[in-house]
GROMACS .gro file of C-alpha atoms in nm:
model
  323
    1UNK     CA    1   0.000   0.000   0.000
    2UNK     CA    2   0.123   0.333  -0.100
    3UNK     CA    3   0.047   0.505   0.215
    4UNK     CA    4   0.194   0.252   0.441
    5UNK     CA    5   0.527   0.188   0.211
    6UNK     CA    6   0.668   0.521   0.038
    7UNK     CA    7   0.415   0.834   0.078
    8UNK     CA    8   0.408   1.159  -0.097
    9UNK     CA    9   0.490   1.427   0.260
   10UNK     CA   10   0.457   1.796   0.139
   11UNK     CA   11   0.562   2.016   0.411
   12UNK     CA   12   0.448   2.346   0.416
   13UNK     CA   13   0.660   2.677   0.552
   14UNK     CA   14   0.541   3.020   0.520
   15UNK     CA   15   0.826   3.243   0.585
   16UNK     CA   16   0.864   3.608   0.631
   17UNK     CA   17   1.225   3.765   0.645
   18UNK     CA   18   1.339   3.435   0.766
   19UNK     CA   19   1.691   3.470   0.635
   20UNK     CA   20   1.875   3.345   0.970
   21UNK     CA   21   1.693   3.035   0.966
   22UNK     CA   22   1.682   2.911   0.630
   23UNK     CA   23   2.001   2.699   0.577
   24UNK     CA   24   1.954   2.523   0.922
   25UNK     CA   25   1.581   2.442   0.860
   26UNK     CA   26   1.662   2.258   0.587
   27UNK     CA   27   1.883   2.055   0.690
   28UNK     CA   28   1.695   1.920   0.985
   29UNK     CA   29   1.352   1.892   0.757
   30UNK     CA   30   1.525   1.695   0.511
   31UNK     CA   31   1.686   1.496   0.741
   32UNK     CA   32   1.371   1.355   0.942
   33UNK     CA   33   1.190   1.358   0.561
   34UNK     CA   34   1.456   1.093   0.357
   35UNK     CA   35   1.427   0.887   0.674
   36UNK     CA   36   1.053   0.839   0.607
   37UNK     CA   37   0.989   0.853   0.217
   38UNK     CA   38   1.180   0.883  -0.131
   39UNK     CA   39   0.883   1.079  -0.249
   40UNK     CA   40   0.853   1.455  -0.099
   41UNK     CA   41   0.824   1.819  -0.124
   42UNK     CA   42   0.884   2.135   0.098
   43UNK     CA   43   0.667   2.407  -0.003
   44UNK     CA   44   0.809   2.711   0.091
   45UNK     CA   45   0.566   3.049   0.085
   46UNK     CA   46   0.794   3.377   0.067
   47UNK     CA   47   0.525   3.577   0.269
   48UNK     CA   48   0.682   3.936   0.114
   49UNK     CA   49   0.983   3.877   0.269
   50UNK     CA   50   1.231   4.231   0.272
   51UNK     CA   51   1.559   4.052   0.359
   52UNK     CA   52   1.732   3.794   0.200
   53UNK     CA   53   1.498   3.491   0.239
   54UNK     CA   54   1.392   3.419  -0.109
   55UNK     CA   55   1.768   3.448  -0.277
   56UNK     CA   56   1.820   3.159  -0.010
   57UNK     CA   57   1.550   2.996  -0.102
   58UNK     CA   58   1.647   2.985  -0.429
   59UNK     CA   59   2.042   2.868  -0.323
   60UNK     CA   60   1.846   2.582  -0.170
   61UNK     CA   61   1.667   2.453  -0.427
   62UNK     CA   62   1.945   2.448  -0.625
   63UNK     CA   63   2.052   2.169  -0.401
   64UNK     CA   64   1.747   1.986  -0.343
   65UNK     CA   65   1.467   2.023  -0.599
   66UNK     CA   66   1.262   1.907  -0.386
   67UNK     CA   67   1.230   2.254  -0.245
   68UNK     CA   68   0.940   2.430  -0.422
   69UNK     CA   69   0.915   2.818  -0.369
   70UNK     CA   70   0.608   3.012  -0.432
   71UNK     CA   71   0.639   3.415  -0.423
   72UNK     CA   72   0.327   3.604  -0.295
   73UNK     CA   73   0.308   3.962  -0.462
   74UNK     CA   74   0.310   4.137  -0.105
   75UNK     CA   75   0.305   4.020   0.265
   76UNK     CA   76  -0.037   3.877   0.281
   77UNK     CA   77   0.020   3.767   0.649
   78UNK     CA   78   0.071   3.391   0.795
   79UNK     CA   79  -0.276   3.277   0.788
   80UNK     CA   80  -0.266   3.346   0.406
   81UNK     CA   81   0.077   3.242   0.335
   82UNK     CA   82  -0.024   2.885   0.486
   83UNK     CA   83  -0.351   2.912   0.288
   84UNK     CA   84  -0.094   2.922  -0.024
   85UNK     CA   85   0.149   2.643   0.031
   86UNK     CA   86  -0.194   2.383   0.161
   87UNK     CA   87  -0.368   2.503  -0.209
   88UNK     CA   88  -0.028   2.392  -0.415
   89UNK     CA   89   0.082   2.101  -0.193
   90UNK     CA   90   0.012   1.723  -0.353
   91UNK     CA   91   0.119   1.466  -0.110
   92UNK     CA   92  -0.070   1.219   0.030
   93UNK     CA   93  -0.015   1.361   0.341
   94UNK     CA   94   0.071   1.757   0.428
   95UNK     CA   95   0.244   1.874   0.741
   96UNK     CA   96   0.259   2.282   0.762
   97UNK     CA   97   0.558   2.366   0.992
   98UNK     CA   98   0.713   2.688   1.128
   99UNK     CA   99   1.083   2.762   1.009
  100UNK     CA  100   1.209   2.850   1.301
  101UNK     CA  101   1.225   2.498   1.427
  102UNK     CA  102   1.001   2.549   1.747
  103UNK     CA  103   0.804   2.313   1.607
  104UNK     CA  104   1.054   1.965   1.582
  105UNK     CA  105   1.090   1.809   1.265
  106UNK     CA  106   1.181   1.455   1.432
  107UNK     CA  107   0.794   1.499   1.553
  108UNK     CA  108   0.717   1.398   1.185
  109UNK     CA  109   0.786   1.048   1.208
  110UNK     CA  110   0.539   0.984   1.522
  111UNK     CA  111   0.288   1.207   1.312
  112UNK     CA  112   0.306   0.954   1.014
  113UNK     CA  113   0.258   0.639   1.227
  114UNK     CA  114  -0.058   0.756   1.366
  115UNK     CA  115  -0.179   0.861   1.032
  116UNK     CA  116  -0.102   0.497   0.935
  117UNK     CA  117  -0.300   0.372   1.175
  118UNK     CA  118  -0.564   0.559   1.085
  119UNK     CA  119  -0.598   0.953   1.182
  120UNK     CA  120  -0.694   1.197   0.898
  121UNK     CA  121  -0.547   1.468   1.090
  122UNK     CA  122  -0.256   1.407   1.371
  123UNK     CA  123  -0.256   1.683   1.616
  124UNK     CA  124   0.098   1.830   1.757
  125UNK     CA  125   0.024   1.975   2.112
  126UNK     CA  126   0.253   2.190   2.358
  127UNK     CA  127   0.292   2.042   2.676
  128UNK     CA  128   0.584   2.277   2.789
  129UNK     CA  129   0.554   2.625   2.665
  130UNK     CA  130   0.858   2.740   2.897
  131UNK     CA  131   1.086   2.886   2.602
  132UNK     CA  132   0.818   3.130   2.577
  133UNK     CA  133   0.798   3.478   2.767
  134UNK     CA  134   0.599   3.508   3.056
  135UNK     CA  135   0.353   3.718   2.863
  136UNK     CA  136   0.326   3.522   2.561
  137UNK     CA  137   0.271   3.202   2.806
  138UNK     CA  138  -0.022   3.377   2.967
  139UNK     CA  139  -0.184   3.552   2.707
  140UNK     CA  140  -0.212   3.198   2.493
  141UNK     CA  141  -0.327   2.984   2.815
  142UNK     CA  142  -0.597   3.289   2.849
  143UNK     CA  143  -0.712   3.310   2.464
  144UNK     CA  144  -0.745   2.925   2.448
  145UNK     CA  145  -0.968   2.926   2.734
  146UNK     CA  146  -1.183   3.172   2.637
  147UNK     CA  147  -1.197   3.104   2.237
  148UNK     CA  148  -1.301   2.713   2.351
  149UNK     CA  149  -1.579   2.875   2.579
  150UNK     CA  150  -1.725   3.116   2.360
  151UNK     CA  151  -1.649   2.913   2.021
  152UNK     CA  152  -1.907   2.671   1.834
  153UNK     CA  153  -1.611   2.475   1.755
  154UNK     CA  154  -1.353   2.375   2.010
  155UNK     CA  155  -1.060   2.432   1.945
  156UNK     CA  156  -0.758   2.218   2.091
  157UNK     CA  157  -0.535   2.390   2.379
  158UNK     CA  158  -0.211   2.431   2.320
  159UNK     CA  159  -0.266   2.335   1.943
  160UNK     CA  160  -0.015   2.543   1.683
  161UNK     CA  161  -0.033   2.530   1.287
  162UNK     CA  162   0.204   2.200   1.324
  163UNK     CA  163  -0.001   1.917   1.264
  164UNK     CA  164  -0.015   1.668   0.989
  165UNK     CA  165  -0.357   1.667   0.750
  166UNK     CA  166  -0.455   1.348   0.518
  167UNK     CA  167  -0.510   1.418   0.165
  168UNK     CA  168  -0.875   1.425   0.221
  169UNK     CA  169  -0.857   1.704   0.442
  170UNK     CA  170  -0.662   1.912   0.219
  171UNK     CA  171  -0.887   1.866  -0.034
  172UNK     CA  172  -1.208   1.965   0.266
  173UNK     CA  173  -1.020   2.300   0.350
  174UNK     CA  174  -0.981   2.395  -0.042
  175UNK     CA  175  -1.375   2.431  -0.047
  176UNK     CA  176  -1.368   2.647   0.249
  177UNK     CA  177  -1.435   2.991   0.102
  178UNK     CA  178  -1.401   3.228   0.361
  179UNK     CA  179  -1.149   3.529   0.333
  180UNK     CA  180  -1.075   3.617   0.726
  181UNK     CA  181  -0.909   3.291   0.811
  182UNK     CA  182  -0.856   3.167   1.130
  183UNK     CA  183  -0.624   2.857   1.064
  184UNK     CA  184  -0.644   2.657   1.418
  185UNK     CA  185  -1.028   2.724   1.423
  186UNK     CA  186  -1.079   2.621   1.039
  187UNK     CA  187  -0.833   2.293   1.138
  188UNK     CA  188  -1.111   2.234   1.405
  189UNK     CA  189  -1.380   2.298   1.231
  190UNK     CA  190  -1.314   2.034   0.991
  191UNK     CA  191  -1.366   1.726   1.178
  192UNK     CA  192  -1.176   1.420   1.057
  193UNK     CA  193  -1.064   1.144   1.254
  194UNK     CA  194  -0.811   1.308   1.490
  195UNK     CA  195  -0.494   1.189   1.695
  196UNK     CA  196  -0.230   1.368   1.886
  197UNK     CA  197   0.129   1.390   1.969
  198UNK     CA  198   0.299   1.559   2.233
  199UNK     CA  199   0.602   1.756   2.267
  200UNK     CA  200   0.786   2.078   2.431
  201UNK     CA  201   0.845   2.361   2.242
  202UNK     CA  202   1.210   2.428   2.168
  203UNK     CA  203   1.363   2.817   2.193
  204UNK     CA  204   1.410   2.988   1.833
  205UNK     CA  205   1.719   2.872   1.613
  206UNK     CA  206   1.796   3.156   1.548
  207UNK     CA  207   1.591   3.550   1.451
  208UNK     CA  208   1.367   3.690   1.637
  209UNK     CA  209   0.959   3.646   1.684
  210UNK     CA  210   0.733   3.860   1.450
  211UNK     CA  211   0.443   3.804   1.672
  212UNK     CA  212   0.451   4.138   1.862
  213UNK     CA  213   0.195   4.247   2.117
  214UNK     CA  214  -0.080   4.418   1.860
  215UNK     CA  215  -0.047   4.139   1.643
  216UNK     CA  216  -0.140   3.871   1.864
  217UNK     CA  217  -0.391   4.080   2.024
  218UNK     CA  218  -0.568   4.154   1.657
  219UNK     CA  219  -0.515   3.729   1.589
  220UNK     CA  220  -0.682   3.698   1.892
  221UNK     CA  221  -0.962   3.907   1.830
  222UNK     CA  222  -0.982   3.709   1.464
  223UNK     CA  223  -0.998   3.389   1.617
  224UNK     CA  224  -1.284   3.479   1.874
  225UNK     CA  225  -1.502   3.698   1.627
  226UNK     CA  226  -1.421   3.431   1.339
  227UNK     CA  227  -1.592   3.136   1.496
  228UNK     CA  228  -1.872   3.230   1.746
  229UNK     CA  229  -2.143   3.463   1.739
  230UNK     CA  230  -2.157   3.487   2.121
  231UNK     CA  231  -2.037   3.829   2.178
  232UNK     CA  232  -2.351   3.977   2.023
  233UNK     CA  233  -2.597   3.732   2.184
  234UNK     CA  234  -2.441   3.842   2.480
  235UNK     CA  235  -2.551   4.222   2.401
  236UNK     CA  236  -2.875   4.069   2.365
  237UNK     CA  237  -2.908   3.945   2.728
  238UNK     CA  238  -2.757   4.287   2.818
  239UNK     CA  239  -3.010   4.482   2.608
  240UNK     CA  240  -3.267   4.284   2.790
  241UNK     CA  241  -3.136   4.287   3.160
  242UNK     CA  242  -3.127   4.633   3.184
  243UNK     CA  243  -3.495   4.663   3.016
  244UNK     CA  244  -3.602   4.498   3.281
  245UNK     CA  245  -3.386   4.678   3.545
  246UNK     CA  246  -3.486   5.030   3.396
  247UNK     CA  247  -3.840   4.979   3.490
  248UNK     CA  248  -3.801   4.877   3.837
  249UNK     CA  249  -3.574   5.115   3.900
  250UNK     CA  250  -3.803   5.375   3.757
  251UNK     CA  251  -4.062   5.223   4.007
  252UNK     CA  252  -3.831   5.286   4.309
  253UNK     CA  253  -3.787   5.631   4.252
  254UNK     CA  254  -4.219   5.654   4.213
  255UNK     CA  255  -4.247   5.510   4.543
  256UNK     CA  256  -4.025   5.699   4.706
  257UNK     CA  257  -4.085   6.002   4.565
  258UNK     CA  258  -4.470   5.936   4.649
  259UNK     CA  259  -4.358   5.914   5.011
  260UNK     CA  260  -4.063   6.133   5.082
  261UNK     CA  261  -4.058   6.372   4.805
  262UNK     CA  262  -3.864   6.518   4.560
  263UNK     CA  263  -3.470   6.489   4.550
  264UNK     CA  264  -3.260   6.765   4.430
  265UNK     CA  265  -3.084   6.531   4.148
  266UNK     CA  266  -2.737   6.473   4.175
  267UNK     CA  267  -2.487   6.577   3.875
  268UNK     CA  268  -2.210   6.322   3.981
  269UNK     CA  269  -2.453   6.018   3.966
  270UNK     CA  270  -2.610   6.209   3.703
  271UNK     CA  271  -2.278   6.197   3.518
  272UNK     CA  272  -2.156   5.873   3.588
  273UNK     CA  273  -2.492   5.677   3.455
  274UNK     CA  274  -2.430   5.892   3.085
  275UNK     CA  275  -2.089   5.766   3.103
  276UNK     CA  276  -2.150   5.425   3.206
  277UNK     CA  277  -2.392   5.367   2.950
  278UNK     CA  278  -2.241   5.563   2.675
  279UNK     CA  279  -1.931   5.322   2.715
  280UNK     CA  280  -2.197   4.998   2.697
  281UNK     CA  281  -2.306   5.162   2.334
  282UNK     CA  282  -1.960   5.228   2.197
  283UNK     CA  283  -1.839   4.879   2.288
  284UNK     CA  284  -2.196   4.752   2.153
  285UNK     CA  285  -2.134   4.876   1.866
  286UNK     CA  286  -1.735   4.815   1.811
  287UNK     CA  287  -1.829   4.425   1.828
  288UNK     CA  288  -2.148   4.482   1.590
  289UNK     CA  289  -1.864   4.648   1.409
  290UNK     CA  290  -1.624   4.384   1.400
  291UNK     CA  291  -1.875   4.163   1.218
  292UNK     CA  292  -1.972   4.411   0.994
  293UNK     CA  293  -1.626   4.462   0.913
  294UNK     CA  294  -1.623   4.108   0.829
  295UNK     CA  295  -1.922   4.038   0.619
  296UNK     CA  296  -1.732   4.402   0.421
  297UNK     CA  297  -1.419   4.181   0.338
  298UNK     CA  298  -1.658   3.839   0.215
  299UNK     CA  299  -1.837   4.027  -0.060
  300UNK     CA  300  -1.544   4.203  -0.189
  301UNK     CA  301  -1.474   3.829  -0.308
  302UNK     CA  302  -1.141   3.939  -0.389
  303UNK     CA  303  -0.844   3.642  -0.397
  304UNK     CA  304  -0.677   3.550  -0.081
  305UNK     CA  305  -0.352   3.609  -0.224
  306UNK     CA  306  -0.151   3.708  -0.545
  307UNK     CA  307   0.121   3.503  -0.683
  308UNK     CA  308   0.466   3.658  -0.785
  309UNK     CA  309   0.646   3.389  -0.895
  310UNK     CA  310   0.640   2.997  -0.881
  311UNK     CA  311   0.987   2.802  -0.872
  312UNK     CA  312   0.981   2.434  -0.903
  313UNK     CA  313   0.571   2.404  -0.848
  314UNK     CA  314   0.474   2.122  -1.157
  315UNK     CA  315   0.343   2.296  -1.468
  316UNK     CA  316   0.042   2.058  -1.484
  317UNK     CA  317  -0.030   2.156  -1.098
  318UNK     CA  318  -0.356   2.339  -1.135
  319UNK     CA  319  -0.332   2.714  -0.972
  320UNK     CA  320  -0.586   2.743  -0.676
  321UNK     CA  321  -0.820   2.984  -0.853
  322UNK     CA  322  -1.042   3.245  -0.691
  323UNK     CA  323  -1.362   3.122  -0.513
   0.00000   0.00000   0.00000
């Protein structure tokens, strides 16, 4: 059997201005990937890279033509970049990897003996996040807590891009259509027979993180907004709590006017309700916002992404076309 004896892995890296990492990713990828098959590719997505990451792309594949390089037009962000590389991969089986080797190559082999056993999809989960900052640490335990709470779909804690898919998954996320893409929530949402492996996340080769503060906050944000509708049910339990508190209170101040008479009205409290209420209609309306922002970008209908250049990617290898 074909699956069991000599696979087709395509490994998937998106990379932006990864030029300190490129020679040593390599070599450990293609290490752990002629241990397992004769038959592979690496996929590697030059995200609009400013520094010297796609001439070394191109040194590599000049070495191993296994390497395949596609060249987006811009910097169309990772979500998109790994949306790229999953739309031109053809193996049997396709594993989308970081290249700063965080996520372990040698990982690889236990993913392909669970997926010949059976999984579709083959799950790569952090136990030991302790390479990461303090901040980082926290802010990821708190956004998986409250993304599997307030999701439809649960997603996995602790769960990265780093996984490997079955062909028949690949070929389930081409006919999702949505533009705002939320990777690890689309991953979940697809279903599939699922198995995990474990492992603890390594420090950086070498480079530094692009994921500053605003940009995981705005992921964040993407991954709550992309896959639950909660926050604006919520407003609607809101909207009716204080209709019914408005009333009563309204009541109160009958009755005891009735009895004890008139007040002279205070400006502070006076004040503070406007505020208090004026902030519950801005932040109302900044999540109503955020959808509507959303539903703005679907019927544009404009392509995820725009392809520069292709290097290596077969001729008869249909281009992902617009949906």
């Amino acid at each position: 059997m074909t699956m069991a004896t000599n696979p087709m892995i395509s490994v998937v890296v998106p990379m932006y201005n990864e030029e300190e990492v490129v020679e040593v990713f390599f070599e450990a990828i293609t290490k752990v990937l002629r241990s397992l098959t004769t038959s592979y590719e690496i996929i590697c997505v030059n995200d609009g890279s400013t520094d010297m990451t796609l001439p070394k792309l191109i040194a590599a594949r000049g070495a191993d033509p296994a390497i395949k390089i596609i060249d987006l037009s811009r910097n169309f962000g990772k979500e998109i970049a790994l949306t790229a590389g999953l739309d031109f991969a053809t193996g049997d089986a396709v594993v989308p990897i970081d290249a700063d080797l965080q996520d372990p190559p040698e990982l690889i082999n236990e993913m392909v003996e669970k997926w010949r056993d059976g999984a579709d999809m083959v799950i790569a989960v952090r136990t030991d996040r302790g390479t990461d900052g303090w901040f980082k640490r926290t802010s990821a335990n708190l956004f998986y807590r409250v993304a599997g709470r307030l999701s439809d779909t649960g997603i996995p804690n602790n769960a990265g891009d780093f996984r490997l898919m079955d062909r028949k998954v690949i070929d389930a996320l081409k006919a999702l259509p949505e533009r705002t893409r939320f990777m690890k929530g689309i991953f979940a949402w697809l279903g599939f027979k699922q198995a995990e492996v474990t492992y603890s996340r390594p420090e950086r080769v070498a480079g530094t993180t692009k994921w500053k503060f605003w940009k995981l906050w705005n992921f964040a944000l993407e991954g709550i907004f992309s896959f639950t509708t909660l926050p604006l049910r919520i407003w609607t339990y809101m909207g009716f709590a204080i209709s019914v508190i408005a009333p009563a209170y309204a009541l109160f101040i009958i009755v005891r006017t009735s009895f004890l008479g008139i007040d002279v009205p205070g400006y502070a409290s006076t004040i503070v309700v406007i505020l208090f209420f004026s902030g519950l209609n801005m932040l109302g309306l900044g999540i109503l916002g955020e959808y509507v922002g959303r539903v703005f970008v679907e019927v544009k209908r404009r392509p995820l992404y725009l392809v520069r250049e292709t290097i290596g990617v077969e001729l008869n290898h249909e281009k992902p076309k617009p949906i």
